[in-house]
Amino acid sequence: MTSSVATSSTVPSRRLGIIGSLVGVLALMAAVLPHWVVPIVFPPPPADQVIVDTGHRIKDRVIARVKGVEYKAPRVEKSAERSWSETASVTAISLGLLAILLSVLALIFREERLLAAVAATLGTGAIAVEISFVVIGALILIAILYVVANIIGLF
């Protein structure tokens, strides 16, 4: 007597993994493309103008401190470039987190691991790109402040 056991090989679902991967690609695009496109559409001011403006603000702040008067910074309107960049950053990080969440859900529901790993990698990559641009921006700002402080003789 032989027992015939029918083994059915079921293919794991791919829905969450595919959606997570697509969201991860969108997150990566939102993290990288605006840093190339926004400067083309809204060119930044020349570096010497930024340095001079920063120097004037520092000088005004030092003079106010010496006089014992509270320094009131002039109101700066948010430029279209800054608005687009902030929107892209928030979008990239939000979509990156959503891709990671979909990846985790894909693993919980025992979907295909490769797609879940791709979604998690793309989401993490988008967040890492955003963080790296923030760090690079902070380093450039520190360098500009150092140059301005050096020019006005603080160092």
mmCIF file of C-alpha atoms in Angstrom:
data_model
loop_
_atom_site.group_PDB
_atom_site.id
_atom_site.type_symbol
_atom_site.label_atom_id
_atom_site.label_comp_id
_atom_site.label_asym_id
_atom_site.label_seq_id
_atom_site.Cartn_x
_atom_site.Cartn_y
_atom_site.Cartn_z
ATOM 1 C CA MET A 1 0.000 0.000 0.000
ATOM 2 C CA THR A 2 1.502 3.227 -1.050
ATOM 3 C CA SER A 3 0.226 6.466 0.111
ATOM 4 C CA SER A 4 0.323 9.178 -2.363
ATOM 5 C CA VAL A 5 0.789 12.498 -0.688
ATOM 6 C CA ALA A 6 0.226 15.393 -2.955
ATOM 7 C CA THR A 7 2.797 18.033 -2.243
ATOM 8 C CA SER A 8 1.668 21.348 -3.448
ATOM 9 C CA SER A 9 4.360 23.890 -3.739
ATOM 10 C CA THR A 10 2.753 27.229 -3.057
ATOM 11 C CA VAL A 11 4.439 30.341 -4.318
ATOM 12 C CA PRO A 12 4.690 32.972 -1.607
ATOM 13 C CA SER A 13 2.815 36.181 -2.189
ATOM 14 C CA ARG A 14 4.776 39.126 -3.522
ATOM 15 C CA ARG A 15 2.297 41.961 -3.091
ATOM 16 C CA LEU A 16 3.802 43.779 -0.098
ATOM 17 C CA GLY A 17 7.340 43.220 -1.347
ATOM 18 C CA ILE A 18 6.568 44.674 -4.758
ATOM 19 C CA ILE A 19 4.695 47.642 -3.296
ATOM 20 C CA GLY A 20 7.521 48.205 -0.801
ATOM 21 C CA SER A 21 10.113 48.057 -3.572
ATOM 22 C CA LEU A 22 8.191 50.582 -5.667
ATOM 23 C CA VAL A 23 7.814 52.887 -2.665
ATOM 24 C CA GLY A 24 11.543 52.452 -1.963
ATOM 25 C CA VAL A 25 12.429 53.459 -5.531
ATOM 26 C CA LEU A 26 10.203 56.529 -5.195
ATOM 27 C CA ALA A 27 11.888 57.355 -1.881
ATOM 28 C CA LEU A 28 15.330 57.075 -3.431
ATOM 29 C CA MET A 29 14.242 59.283 -6.323
ATOM 30 C CA ALA A 30 12.825 61.848 -3.891
ATOM 31 C CA ALA A 31 16.114 61.800 -1.986
ATOM 32 C CA VAL A 32 18.491 62.142 -4.926
ATOM 33 C CA LEU A 33 16.785 63.982 -7.784
ATOM 34 C CA PRO A 34 15.850 67.252 -6.010
ATOM 35 C CA HIS A 35 19.495 67.830 -5.112
ATOM 36 C CA TRP A 36 20.260 67.845 -8.840
ATOM 37 C CA VAL A 37 17.079 69.394 -10.229
ATOM 38 C CA VAL A 38 16.349 72.184 -7.711
ATOM 39 C CA PRO A 39 19.739 73.939 -8.183
ATOM 40 C CA ILE A 40 19.155 73.947 -11.950
ATOM 41 C CA VAL A 41 15.658 75.429 -11.647
ATOM 42 C CA PHE A 42 16.537 77.806 -8.772
ATOM 43 C CA PRO A 43 20.264 78.635 -9.020
ATOM 44 C CA PRO A 44 21.873 79.425 -5.661
ATOM 45 C CA PRO A 45 23.358 82.862 -5.005
ATOM 46 C CA PRO A 46 27.093 83.263 -5.621
ATOM 47 C CA ALA A 47 29.348 82.075 -2.791
ATOM 48 C CA ASP A 48 30.885 85.524 -2.261
ATOM 49 C CA GLN A 49 27.425 87.040 -1.754
ATOM 50 C CA VAL A 50 26.562 84.361 0.820
ATOM 51 C CA ILE A 51 29.855 84.946 2.637
ATOM 52 C CA VAL A 52 29.369 88.739 2.684
ATOM 53 C CA ASP A 53 25.766 88.428 3.909
ATOM 54 C CA THR A 54 26.812 85.986 6.626
ATOM 55 C CA GLY A 55 29.655 88.303 7.639
ATOM 56 C CA HIS A 56 27.261 91.253 7.957
ATOM 57 C CA ARG A 57 24.888 89.222 10.101
ATOM 58 C CA ILE A 58 27.734 88.105 12.377
ATOM 59 C CA LYS A 59 29.026 91.685 12.610
ATOM 60 C CA ASP A 60 25.553 92.990 13.485
ATOM 61 C CA ARG A 61 25.185 90.281 16.118
ATOM 62 C CA VAL A 62 28.589 91.109 17.679
ATOM 63 C CA ILE A 63 27.797 94.849 17.704
ATOM 64 C CA ALA A 64 24.443 94.189 19.369
ATOM 65 C CA ARG A 65 26.128 92.042 22.016
ATOM 66 C CA VAL A 66 28.779 94.707 22.710
ATOM 67 C CA LYS A 67 26.097 97.384 23.061
ATOM 68 C CA GLY A 68 24.065 95.070 25.308
ATOM 69 C CA VAL A 69 21.086 95.209 22.984
ATOM 70 C CA GLU A 70 19.099 92.157 21.983
ATOM 71 C CA TYR A 71 19.864 91.169 18.390
ATOM 72 C CA LYS A 72 16.846 90.829 16.155
ATOM 73 C CA ALA A 73 17.553 88.888 13.008
ATOM 74 C CA PRO A 74 15.909 90.228 9.873
ATOM 75 C CA ARG A 75 12.974 88.223 8.583
ATOM 76 C CA VAL A 76 13.921 85.943 5.768
ATOM 77 C CA GLU A 77 11.158 84.698 3.522
ATOM 78 C CA LYS A 78 11.257 81.046 2.614
ATOM 79 C CA SER A 79 12.437 80.758 -0.965
ATOM 80 C CA ALA A 80 10.861 78.413 -3.489
ATOM 81 C CA GLU A 81 14.134 76.460 -3.599
ATOM 82 C CA ARG A 82 14.101 75.898 0.139
ATOM 83 C CA SER A 83 10.433 74.946 0.098
ATOM 84 C CA TRP A 84 11.000 72.357 -2.652
ATOM 85 C CA SER A 85 14.062 70.955 -0.896
ATOM 86 C CA GLU A 86 12.264 70.617 2.430
ATOM 87 C CA THR A 87 9.278 68.965 0.772
ATOM 88 C CA ALA A 88 11.547 66.517 -1.056
ATOM 89 C CA SER A 89 13.424 65.681 2.161
ATOM 90 C CA VAL A 90 10.247 64.993 4.105
ATOM 91 C CA THR A 91 8.875 62.959 1.196
ATOM 92 C CA ALA A 92 12.064 60.905 0.856
ATOM 93 C CA ILE A 93 12.268 60.075 4.547
ATOM 94 C CA SER A 94 8.533 59.312 4.788
ATOM 95 C CA LEU A 95 8.585 57.050 1.739
ATOM 96 C CA GLY A 96 11.785 55.391 2.990
ATOM 97 C CA LEU A 97 10.142 54.590 6.308
ATOM 98 C CA LEU A 98 7.043 53.318 4.496
ATOM 99 C CA ALA A 99 9.205 51.042 2.323
ATOM 100 C CA ILE A 100 10.882 49.644 5.448
ATOM 101 C CA LEU A 101 7.474 49.109 7.067
ATOM 102 C CA LEU A 102 6.181 47.282 3.991
ATOM 103 C CA SER A 103 9.332 45.171 4.023
ATOM 104 C CA VAL A 104 8.754 44.171 7.623
ATOM 105 C CA LEU A 105 5.103 43.393 6.893
ATOM 106 C CA ALA A 106 6.164 41.284 3.910
ATOM 107 C CA LEU A 107 8.415 39.254 6.199
ATOM 108 C CA ILE A 108 5.701 38.912 8.829
ATOM 109 C CA PHE A 109 3.221 37.613 6.239
ATOM 110 C CA ARG A 110 5.888 35.227 4.911
ATOM 111 C CA GLU A 111 6.199 36.774 1.517
ATOM 112 C CA GLU A 112 9.224 36.420 -0.715
ATOM 113 C CA ARG A 113 12.306 37.533 1.202
ATOM 114 C CA LEU A 114 14.195 38.934 -1.764
ATOM 115 C CA LEU A 115 11.574 41.581 -2.494
ATOM 116 C CA ALA A 116 11.303 42.419 1.198
ATOM 117 C CA ALA A 117 15.081 42.871 1.336
ATOM 118 C CA VAL A 118 15.033 45.074 -1.760
ATOM 119 C CA ALA A 119 12.302 47.269 -0.252
ATOM 120 C CA ALA A 120 14.194 47.597 3.035
ATOM 121 C CA THR A 121 17.454 48.393 1.250
ATOM 122 C CA LEU A 122 15.885 51.051 -0.956
ATOM 123 C CA GLY A 123 14.109 52.669 1.998
ATOM 124 C CA THR A 124 17.249 52.646 4.113
ATOM 125 C CA GLY A 125 19.271 53.990 1.199
ATOM 126 C CA ALA A 126 16.870 56.899 0.714
ATOM 127 C CA ILE A 127 17.081 57.825 4.383
ATOM 128 C CA ALA A 128 20.887 57.524 4.330
ATOM 129 C CA VAL A 129 21.110 59.796 1.277
ATOM 130 C CA GLU A 130 18.976 62.426 3.005
ATOM 131 C CA ILE A 131 21.050 62.269 6.179
ATOM 132 C CA SER A 132 24.284 62.514 4.188
ATOM 133 C CA PHE A 133 23.072 65.664 2.394
ATOM 134 C CA VAL A 134 22.181 67.235 5.742
ATOM 135 C CA VAL A 135 25.631 66.400 7.131
ATOM 136 C CA ILE A 136 27.355 67.757 4.020
ATOM 137 C CA GLY A 137 25.286 70.944 4.267
ATOM 138 C CA ALA A 138 26.234 71.358 7.925
ATOM 139 C CA LEU A 139 29.926 70.903 7.100
ATOM 140 C CA ILE A 140 29.721 73.505 4.320
ATOM 141 C CA LEU A 141 27.992 75.932 6.693
ATOM 142 C CA ILE A 142 30.706 75.413 9.297
ATOM 143 C CA ALA A 143 33.372 76.045 6.645
ATOM 144 C CA ILE A 144 31.662 79.264 5.519
ATOM 145 C CA LEU A 145 31.332 80.493 9.104
ATOM 146 C CA TYR A 146 35.002 79.706 9.718
ATOM 147 C CA VAL A 147 36.048 81.684 6.625
ATOM 148 C CA VAL A 148 33.873 84.646 7.597
ATOM 149 C CA ALA A 149 35.131 84.582 11.187
ATOM 150 C CA ASN A 150 38.684 84.395 9.883
ATOM 151 C CA ILE A 151 38.079 87.396 7.578
ATOM 152 C CA ILE A 152 36.661 89.595 10.336
ATOM 153 C CA GLY A 153 39.455 88.561 12.678
ATOM 154 C CA LEU A 154 37.740 86.397 15.269
ATOM 155 C CA PHE A 155 40.400 83.672 14.920
#
